[in-house]
Amino acid sequence: MSKPSLPQGTRDFGPEVVRKRQYIFNTIRSVFELYGFQPLETPAMENLETLMGKYGEEGDKLIFRILNNGLENPDKHQQARADFEKVLEGKNVKGLTERALKYDLTIPFARYVAMNHGQLTFPFKRYQIQPVWRADRPQKGRYREFYQCDADIVGSNALLNEVELTNIYNEVFTQLGIADYELRINSRKILTALAEFCGGADKMIDITIAIDKLDKIGLDKVKAELAQRGLNDEQIATIEKYLNISGTNEEKLQLIKSLIGHLETGKKGIEELEFVNRSRSEAGAIGNLIIDFTLARGLNYYTGIIFEAKAPATVKIGSIGGGGRYDDLTGLFGVPNIPGVGISFGVDRIYDVMEELKLFPEGVYTGTQVLFFNMGASESTTAFSAMQSLRKQGVRCELFHEPAKMDKQFKYAEKKNIGFIVIIGSQEVQNNTGVIKNLKTGTQETVSLANLTNKLFI
Amino acid sequence: MSKPSLPQGTRDFGPEVVRKRQYIFNTIRSVFELYGFQPLETPAMENLETLMGKYGEEGDKLIFRILNNGLENPDKHQQARADFEKVLEGKNVKGLTERALKYDLTIPFARYVAMNHGQLTFPFKRYQIQPVWRADRPQKGRYREFYQCDADIVGSNALLNEVELTNIYNEVFTQLGIADYELRINSRKILTALAEFCGGADKMIDITIAIDKLDKIGLDKVKAELAQRGLNDEQIATIEKYLNISGTNEEKLQLIKSLIGHLETGKKGIEELEFVNRSRSEAGAIGNLIIDFTLARGLNYYTGIIFEAKAPATVKIGSIGGGGRYDDLTGLFGVPNIPGVGISFGVDRIYDVMEELKLFPEGVYTGTQVLFFNMGASESTTAFSAMQSLRKQGVRCELFHEPAKMDKQFKYAEKKNIGFIVIIGSQEVQNNTGVIKNLKTGTQETVSLANLTNKLFI
């Protein structure tokens, strides 16, 4: 048997990494719940037809399809061969690949809402923290299996929801210690108005695609791309003026008003931003919210406010979350008129930010808190009882599995980053005491077993 | 577009079900950690060759294989067609299906230990709570995607580990309120000794298979099967005597000694059971541990103590957990001599037991605890601040998304099983008060906003 390995782009998470990831997940989960969001879990597998055609041509190619079982049945071979020819042509065939791994959390959520909308209470506020799979080329920071972490409110047009979502970002990042995050917002309506102003709504896609690249390629290349996409000098000058808007949020809002405030869509977009900006200040969470007219969020289904959360500039990690408002979640599944707004957290990148800024709390580095040494069968009986009473008090402990040299037991404690050891030898059994040693400070003392917990600074 | 649906044998978990499942997972997780076990997570996808050949012929057929991406490249068609012919013959071909969904947690764990054994500290105590996938025919209580929940200690032969695992079962079931569970134990060594006693170790498999069916088919049919499998009357009489052993654990141990205690393997098996039985009594957890010589645990790799946890007899749900000791976890992956012992919890069945016995705590039925009514834009500002300060105190709350009729807002609270509502109208804004209503008791009172938390009995 060859040496075992992992599929490219997938990862094992050992104990310390799981604890760190759980720390992030638990923080996000508890904030979602404080804000009235409820958990949803959908299967890893969806019917292939649920997913296909939802992610664009490029996206569809990255869906992992599952081969149907039972193909070795000879009755099925003729059909299977015909189906396989279609697969080779890039088509999808139910007889061969009926199921696929989910590619994101949004489409399965839409499928769930479409299937259950009669039973759900709207607005329906759900969060979902689950893995998704993409057959992307693996590279640094990009995996084939990774977690998404989404919260959406559907069945409501109220801007209050957008305000709540900005507060969730603020609360999560504050709790995680990422104080210098930036939350950039814009409205798709403002981009629509800009396109209108530059000669027609049909320019919207061209403008959005070009603007979306600003961060990466710079203004000059964006202008070149706009020219290539058929915009004239005057239009490009307007877009440049738009992209150069700067100042405080209030100053930016003034400037955008003078540029596109006379257009109906522009006015609506500005009102949205004003509402969120004002409510956010009223809620006392100021400073991190930045109105950014260069924010476009690619080519997706957003129609109102859009969000992008960025890591502190010092760590050069970029986006750690994003989202926005959409008009129609479930239309694709035959249930129209369910608008919504949602955000997501980029957990892998948040993890990297926290590593780099050393933000994980001490606790995540410790599994077992106390190791009881194994000093022989009869001493172990006493150690065992002492250990059970610590566990009843919530202390994580273990008794070394066999009587071994002290050295070996010390080494085990050290390697597992266990903070305290307790030694109960024959002398201690007689006196009903134990020797506690704090492995960080090196101090040790003999204490009554009844008094053990008080002596552990856990 | 046709009505969306879920793949057969998979499930969506809505809010209440997720909360109930989380309650079970969190209980098990915290007990595992109290006992010094550390979390591990492995990917959903493994290389197909990691899984194949590990689960017997029947098991291999139930593995979900993932079709490789990029097959539409014409250069690959000829090879792909040849590979596909092999798939139709029931073979596995790397060029077509390189990856598969994991079928259990044990083989990926073994793969992880084999890949990382140089870095791990032994004994390595890991727990793992993750979904697995099997292309089984879906039926009541059997799913194609379901969670497993395992704890194993590897790199140790000490029986102390078995004792700890029985205590984990006890602690988890006690915390969940499943007080009347039964933990049945036996030792594979005793079954080996029985086979030896009945004419040779080559009878071990026949005897184990037949005994394993006792619960389902009864003694007479087991005897018939044994006869069919070539055992003679005398041997069958011995096995019947063995299966009829009854009484207290101590009485059973006496009887088994007189039957097979003279054999070396039998003696060892009896010592194992005696050790676990005695240690368990010393730890004060008595009553639920039942030595059961009819326990066989199918045809697997167990070599020592085996466990089976059973639901209280009243609910007729049967096994809710199991496990045992094995000699060689990682030999299949080229790393010999890593023995271990492990247990698992059957979470879906535990869920059913808890539903039937109504053991879930009140809390799991509530998401949002307090709903603030939306009485208009300006009143909402006050409500919003009051809500934010409740959240800071850990109270889960939300403000209704829009000013709507009281009726509608009441209905929302009711449908979401929210316990309290707070109404802040213009009068209340002036007085800095709110009207709290307890929706369960129907009582209501006007209180100062500063005093809100104290009035919520949460």
mmCIF file of C-alpha atoms in Angstrom, chain A residues 48-299:
data_model
loop_
_atom_site.group_PDB
_atom_site.id
_atom_site.type_symbol
_atom_site.label_atom_id
_atom_site.label_comp_id
_atom_site.label_asym_id
_atom_site.label_seq_id
_atom_site.Cartn_x
_atom_site.Cartn_y
_atom_site.Cartn_z
ATOM 1 C CA LEU A 48 -27.315 18.203 -9.412
ATOM 2 C CA GLU A 49 -30.193 20.073 -11.061
ATOM 3 C CA THR A 50 -30.596 22.216 -7.942
ATOM 4 C CA LEU A 51 -27.074 23.549 -8.410
ATOM 5 C CA MET A 52 -26.517 23.607 -12.170
ATOM 6 C CA GLY A 53 -26.915 26.903 -13.979
ATOM 7 C CA LYS A 54 -26.792 28.953 -10.794
ATOM 8 C CA TYR A 55 -23.117 29.920 -10.709
ATOM 9 C CA GLY A 56 -22.385 30.925 -14.284
ATOM 10 C CA GLU A 57 -20.514 28.799 -16.785
ATOM 11 C CA GLU A 58 -17.236 28.953 -14.857
ATOM 12 C CA GLY A 59 -18.900 28.113 -11.572
ATOM 13 C CA ASP A 60 -20.770 25.125 -13.005
ATOM 14 C CA LYS A 61 -17.458 23.589 -14.042
ATOM 15 C CA LEU A 62 -16.230 23.729 -10.455
ATOM 16 C CA ILE A 63 -19.082 21.687 -9.017
ATOM 17 C CA PHE A 64 -18.046 18.283 -7.668
ATOM 18 C CA ARG A 65 -20.437 15.698 -9.095
ATOM 19 C CA ILE A 66 -21.057 12.365 -7.412
ATOM 20 C CA LEU A 67 -21.103 9.256 -9.548
ATOM 21 C CA ASN A 68 -24.305 7.239 -9.162
ATOM 22 C CA ASN A 69 -23.883 3.895 -7.444
ATOM 23 C CA GLY A 70 -24.971 0.574 -8.899
ATOM 24 C CA LEU A 71 -23.445 1.120 -12.359
ATOM 25 C CA GLU A 72 -21.981 -2.378 -12.370
ATOM 26 C CA ASN A 73 -25.458 -3.717 -13.089
ATOM 27 C CA PRO A 74 -25.175 -4.910 -16.753
ATOM 28 C CA ASP A 75 -28.748 -3.815 -17.571
ATOM 29 C CA LYS A 76 -27.605 -0.259 -17.100
ATOM 30 C CA HIS A 77 -24.440 -0.372 -19.173
ATOM 31 C CA GLN A 78 -25.837 0.700 -22.530
ATOM 32 C CA GLN A 79 -27.569 3.750 -21.094
ATOM 33 C CA ALA A 80 -24.538 4.514 -18.913
ATOM 34 C CA ARG A 81 -22.214 4.571 -21.934
ATOM 35 C CA ALA A 82 -24.553 6.937 -23.778
ATOM 36 C CA ASP A 83 -24.791 9.144 -20.701
ATOM 37 C CA PHE A 84 -21.038 9.138 -20.313
ATOM 38 C CA GLU A 85 -20.598 10.496 -23.841
ATOM 39 C CA LYS A 86 -22.714 13.464 -22.779
ATOM 40 C CA VAL A 87 -20.559 13.959 -19.680
ATOM 41 C CA LEU A 88 -17.519 14.067 -21.982
ATOM 42 C CA GLU A 89 -19.267 16.833 -23.903
ATOM 43 C CA GLY A 90 -19.525 18.798 -20.673
ATOM 44 C CA LYS A 91 -23.203 18.060 -20.102
ATOM 45 C CA ASN A 92 -24.838 16.746 -16.986
ATOM 46 C CA VAL A 93 -26.801 13.580 -16.976
ATOM 47 C CA LYS A 94 -29.057 12.481 -14.183
ATOM 48 C CA GLY A 95 -28.548 8.788 -14.886
ATOM 49 C CA LEU A 96 -24.848 9.070 -14.156
ATOM 50 C CA THR A 97 -24.411 11.966 -11.754
ATOM 51 C CA GLU A 98 -27.647 12.643 -9.977
ATOM 52 C CA ARG A 99 -26.065 14.410 -7.028
ATOM 53 C CA ALA A 100 -23.324 16.937 -6.363
ATOM 54 C CA LEU A 101 -21.574 18.570 -3.429
ATOM 55 C CA LYS A 102 -22.890 21.981 -2.529
ATOM 56 C CA TYR A 103 -20.944 24.888 -3.953
ATOM 57 C CA ASP A 104 -22.175 27.591 -1.582
ATOM 58 C CA LEU A 105 -24.780 28.048 1.147
ATOM 59 C CA THR A 106 -27.026 30.480 -0.718
ATOM 60 C CA ILE A 107 -28.538 28.170 -3.346
ATOM 61 C CA PRO A 108 -29.269 25.378 -0.829
ATOM 62 C CA PHE A 109 -30.836 28.046 1.403
ATOM 63 C CA ALA A 110 -32.967 29.246 -1.514
ATOM 64 C CA ARG A 111 -33.958 25.640 -2.243
ATOM 65 C CA TYR A 112 -34.905 25.182 1.427
ATOM 66 C CA VAL A 113 -36.998 28.362 1.508
ATOM 67 C CA ALA A 114 -38.710 27.426 -1.776
ATOM 68 C CA MET A 115 -39.547 23.957 -0.412
ATOM 69 C CA ASN A 116 -40.758 25.196 2.984
ATOM 70 C CA HIS A 117 -42.070 28.698 2.424
ATOM 71 C CA GLY A 118 -45.585 27.695 3.452
ATOM 72 C CA GLN A 119 -44.368 26.669 6.922
ATOM 73 C CA LEU A 120 -41.820 29.398 7.571
ATOM 74 C CA THR A 121 -42.456 32.574 9.550
ATOM 75 C CA PHE A 122 -41.321 35.623 7.589
ATOM 76 C CA PRO A 123 -39.118 37.544 7.891
ATOM 77 C CA PHE A 124 -37.071 34.376 8.180
ATOM 78 C CA LYS A 125 -33.688 35.028 9.765
ATOM 79 C CA ARG A 126 -31.343 32.105 9.352
ATOM 80 C CA TYR A 127 -27.644 31.521 9.816
ATOM 81 C CA GLN A 128 -25.685 28.634 8.408
ATOM 82 C CA ILE A 129 -22.115 27.539 9.158
ATOM 83 C CA GLN A 130 -21.145 24.607 6.946
ATOM 84 C CA PRO A 131 -18.497 23.416 4.501
ATOM 85 C CA VAL A 132 -18.810 23.848 0.731
ATOM 86 C CA TRP A 133 -16.796 22.307 -2.080
ATOM 87 C CA ARG A 134 -15.280 23.750 -5.253
ATOM 88 C CA ALA A 135 -13.004 22.090 -7.796
ATOM 89 C CA ASP A 136 -10.865 25.226 -7.992
ATOM 90 C CA ARG A 137 -7.156 24.974 -8.615
ATOM 91 C CA PRO A 138 -5.759 24.795 -5.059
ATOM 92 C CA GLN A 139 -3.401 27.605 -4.078
ATOM 93 C CA LYS A 140 -2.363 29.515 -0.973
ATOM 94 C CA GLY A 141 -5.507 30.402 0.937
ATOM 95 C CA ARG A 142 -7.816 28.714 -1.585
ATOM 96 C CA TYR A 143 -9.161 25.292 -0.729
ATOM 97 C CA ARG A 144 -11.458 22.744 -2.340
ATOM 98 C CA GLU A 145 -13.295 22.211 0.920
ATOM 99 C CA PHE A 146 -13.888 25.235 3.129
ATOM 100 C CA TYR A 147 -16.460 26.644 5.517
ATOM 101 C CA GLN A 148 -18.906 29.396 4.737
ATOM 102 C CA CYS A 149 -20.616 31.296 7.465
ATOM 103 C CA ASP A 150 -23.745 33.159 6.338
ATOM 104 C CA ALA A 151 -26.624 35.093 7.883
ATOM 105 C CA ASP A 152 -29.608 36.206 5.813
ATOM 106 C CA ILE A 153 -32.980 37.795 6.478
ATOM 107 C CA VAL A 154 -35.517 36.984 3.792
ATOM 108 C CA GLY A 155 -39.041 38.249 3.302
ATOM 109 C CA SER A 156 -38.348 41.827 4.353
ATOM 110 C CA ASN A 157 -37.493 45.019 2.513
ATOM 111 C CA ALA A 158 -36.767 47.007 5.661
ATOM 112 C CA LEU A 159 -33.403 48.757 5.845
ATOM 113 C CA LEU A 160 -33.393 48.002 9.561
ATOM 114 C CA ASN A 161 -32.020 44.625 8.496
ATOM 115 C CA GLU A 162 -28.998 46.209 6.854
ATOM 116 C CA VAL A 163 -28.365 48.180 10.045
ATOM 117 C CA GLU A 164 -28.566 44.996 12.116
ATOM 118 C CA LEU A 165 -26.081 43.291 9.803
ATOM 119 C CA THR A 166 -23.557 46.119 10.159
ATOM 120 C CA ASN A 167 -23.953 45.769 13.928
ATOM 121 C CA ILE A 168 -23.322 42.039 13.674
ATOM 122 C CA TYR A 169 -20.070 42.688 11.833
ATOM 123 C CA ASN A 170 -19.097 45.187 14.497
ATOM 124 C CA GLU A 171 -19.981 42.887 17.380
ATOM 125 C CA VAL A 172 -18.204 39.841 15.942
ATOM 126 C CA PHE A 173 -15.005 41.655 15.025
ATOM 127 C CA THR A 174 -14.970 43.485 18.358
ATOM 128 C CA GLN A 175 -15.399 40.225 20.260
ATOM 129 C CA LEU A 176 -12.625 38.614 18.223
ATOM 130 C CA GLY A 177 -10.345 41.558 18.936
ATOM 131 C CA ILE A 178 -10.139 42.685 15.285
ATOM 132 C CA ALA A 179 -10.846 46.274 16.313
ATOM 133 C CA ASP A 180 -9.368 47.946 13.231
ATOM 134 C CA TYR A 181 -11.519 46.178 10.665
ATOM 135 C CA GLU A 182 -13.196 48.324 8.029
ATOM 136 C CA LEU A 183 -16.759 47.838 6.882
ATOM 137 C CA ARG A 184 -17.172 49.373 3.438
ATOM 138 C CA ILE A 185 -20.652 49.914 2.068
ATOM 139 C CA ASN A 186 -22.186 51.135 -1.141
ATOM 140 C CA SER A 187 -25.503 50.696 -2.877
ATOM 141 C CA ARG A 188 -25.972 48.945 -6.179
ATOM 142 C CA LYS A 189 -28.577 51.608 -6.929
ATOM 143 C CA ILE A 190 -25.812 54.207 -7.008
ATOM 144 C CA LEU A 191 -23.878 52.143 -9.536
ATOM 145 C CA THR A 192 -27.063 51.816 -11.588
ATOM 146 C CA ALA A 193 -27.571 55.579 -11.449
ATOM 147 C CA LEU A 194 -23.971 56.141 -12.506
ATOM 148 C CA ALA A 195 -24.490 53.874 -15.526
ATOM 149 C CA GLU A 196 -27.673 55.728 -16.409
ATOM 150 C CA PHE A 197 -25.849 59.015 -16.109
ATOM 151 C CA CYS A 198 -23.113 57.679 -18.408
ATOM 152 C CA GLY A 199 -25.389 56.905 -21.279
ATOM 153 C CA GLY A 200 -27.705 54.128 -20.344
ATOM 154 C CA ALA A 201 -28.405 51.233 -18.040
ATOM 155 C CA ASP A 202 -26.913 48.819 -20.583
ATOM 156 C CA LYS A 203 -23.507 50.113 -19.504
ATOM 157 C CA MET A 204 -24.083 48.856 -15.946
ATOM 158 C CA ILE A 205 -22.311 45.529 -16.416
ATOM 159 C CA ASP A 206 -19.302 47.078 -18.187
ATOM 160 C CA ILE A 207 -18.911 49.725 -15.520
ATOM 161 C CA THR A 208 -19.319 47.299 -12.632
ATOM 162 C CA ILE A 209 -16.798 44.840 -14.033
ATOM 163 C CA ALA A 210 -14.223 47.580 -14.567
ATOM 164 C CA ILE A 211 -14.739 49.306 -11.207
ATOM 165 C CA ASP A 212 -14.542 45.974 -9.409
ATOM 166 C CA LYS A 213 -10.927 45.707 -10.556
ATOM 167 C CA LEU A 214 -9.861 49.122 -9.198
ATOM 168 C CA ASP A 215 -8.141 47.660 -6.126
ATOM 169 C CA LYS A 216 -6.105 45.270 -8.230
ATOM 170 C CA ILE A 217 -5.212 47.197 -11.397
ATOM 171 C CA GLY A 218 -5.445 50.900 -10.457
ATOM 172 C CA LEU A 219 -7.340 53.825 -11.970
ATOM 173 C CA ASP A 220 -5.443 54.111 -15.270
ATOM 174 C CA LYS A 221 -6.085 50.527 -16.236
ATOM 175 C CA VAL A 222 -9.730 50.809 -15.179
ATOM 176 C CA LYS A 223 -10.057 53.799 -17.506
ATOM 177 C CA ALA A 224 -8.378 51.856 -20.306
ATOM 178 C CA GLU A 225 -10.771 48.979 -19.761
ATOM 179 C CA LEU A 226 -13.749 51.334 -19.810
ATOM 180 C CA ALA A 227 -12.554 52.778 -23.121
ATOM 181 C CA GLN A 228 -12.135 49.282 -24.493
ATOM 182 C CA ARG A 229 -15.651 48.482 -23.374
ATOM 183 C CA GLY A 230 -16.919 51.343 -25.502
ATOM 184 C CA LEU A 231 -17.334 54.224 -23.080
ATOM 185 C CA ASN A 232 -16.427 57.623 -24.441
ATOM 186 C CA ASP A 233 -14.090 60.212 -22.899
ATOM 187 C CA GLU A 234 -16.872 62.225 -21.316
ATOM 188 C CA GLN A 235 -18.385 59.144 -19.720
ATOM 189 C CA ILE A 236 -15.002 58.015 -18.466
ATOM 190 C CA ALA A 237 -14.384 61.475 -17.004
ATOM 191 C CA THR A 238 -17.661 61.204 -15.078
ATOM 192 C CA ILE A 239 -16.704 57.793 -13.778
ATOM 193 C CA GLU A 240 -13.295 59.115 -12.749
ATOM 194 C CA LYS A 241 -14.987 61.941 -10.868
ATOM 195 C CA TYR A 242 -17.193 59.342 -9.195
ATOM 196 C CA LEU A 243 -14.248 57.148 -8.234
ATOM 197 C CA ASN A 244 -12.344 60.118 -6.827
ATOM 198 C CA ILE A 245 -15.033 61.086 -4.336
ATOM 199 C CA SER A 246 -13.405 61.191 -0.910
ATOM 200 C CA GLY A 247 -13.733 62.632 2.575
ATOM 201 C CA THR A 248 -15.854 61.709 5.583
ATOM 202 C CA ASN A 249 -19.015 59.684 5.023
ATOM 203 C CA GLU A 250 -21.033 62.888 5.263
ATOM 204 C CA GLU A 251 -18.798 64.688 2.743
ATOM 205 C CA LYS A 252 -19.007 61.760 0.351
ATOM 206 C CA LEU A 253 -22.781 61.762 0.594
ATOM 207 C CA GLN A 254 -22.812 65.497 -0.251
ATOM 208 C CA LEU A 255 -20.585 64.973 -3.300
ATOM 209 C CA ILE A 256 -22.510 61.993 -4.634
ATOM 210 C CA LYS A 257 -25.746 63.963 -4.319
ATOM 211 C CA SER A 258 -24.385 66.680 -6.567
ATOM 212 C CA LEU A 259 -23.256 64.061 -9.084
ATOM 213 C CA ILE A 260 -26.243 61.700 -9.390
ATOM 214 C CA GLY A 261 -28.739 62.877 -6.767
ATOM 215 C CA HIS A 262 -31.038 64.200 -9.454
ATOM 216 C CA LEU A 263 -31.693 60.689 -10.785
ATOM 217 C CA GLU A 264 -34.486 58.663 -9.182
ATOM 218 C CA THR A 265 -32.355 55.534 -8.645
ATOM 219 C CA GLY A 266 -29.441 57.619 -7.418
ATOM 220 C CA LYS A 267 -31.662 59.336 -4.876
ATOM 221 C CA LYS A 268 -32.904 56.005 -3.549
ATOM 222 C CA GLY A 269 -29.378 54.631 -3.254
ATOM 223 C CA ILE A 270 -28.229 57.735 -1.390
ATOM 224 C CA GLU A 271 -31.178 57.466 1.004
ATOM 225 C CA GLU A 272 -30.244 53.855 1.740
ATOM 226 C CA LEU A 273 -26.665 54.802 2.586
ATOM 227 C CA GLU A 274 -27.798 57.769 4.656
ATOM 228 C CA PHE A 275 -30.165 55.593 6.645
ATOM 229 C CA VAL A 276 -27.568 52.957 7.429
ATOM 230 C CA ASN A 277 -24.896 55.553 8.197
ATOM 231 C CA ARG A 278 -27.183 57.486 10.539
ATOM 232 C CA SER A 279 -28.580 54.418 12.322
ATOM 233 C CA ARG A 280 -25.127 53.065 12.775
ATOM 234 C CA SER A 281 -23.994 56.255 14.506
ATOM 235 C CA GLU A 282 -27.103 56.239 16.677
ATOM 236 C CA ALA A 283 -26.292 52.702 17.757
ATOM 237 C CA GLY A 284 -22.940 54.017 18.931
ATOM 238 C CA ALA A 285 -20.884 51.909 16.553
ATOM 239 C CA ILE A 286 -18.980 54.496 14.590
ATOM 240 C CA GLY A 287 -15.595 54.728 12.992
ATOM 241 C CA ASN A 288 -15.431 51.419 11.191
ATOM 242 C CA LEU A 289 -18.214 52.066 8.688
ATOM 243 C CA ILE A 290 -16.877 53.602 5.486
ATOM 244 C CA ILE A 291 -19.019 54.617 2.539
ATOM 245 C CA ASP A 292 -16.989 53.559 -0.493
ATOM 246 C CA PHE A 293 -18.382 54.287 -3.949
ATOM 247 C CA THR A 294 -15.678 52.152 -5.580
ATOM 248 C CA LEU A 295 -17.152 49.033 -3.983
ATOM 249 C CA ALA A 296 -18.962 46.943 -6.629
ATOM 250 C CA ARG A 297 -18.935 43.280 -5.451
ATOM 251 C CA GLY A 298 -18.551 41.686 -8.852
ATOM 252 C CA LEU A 299 -21.277 40.479 -11.103
#
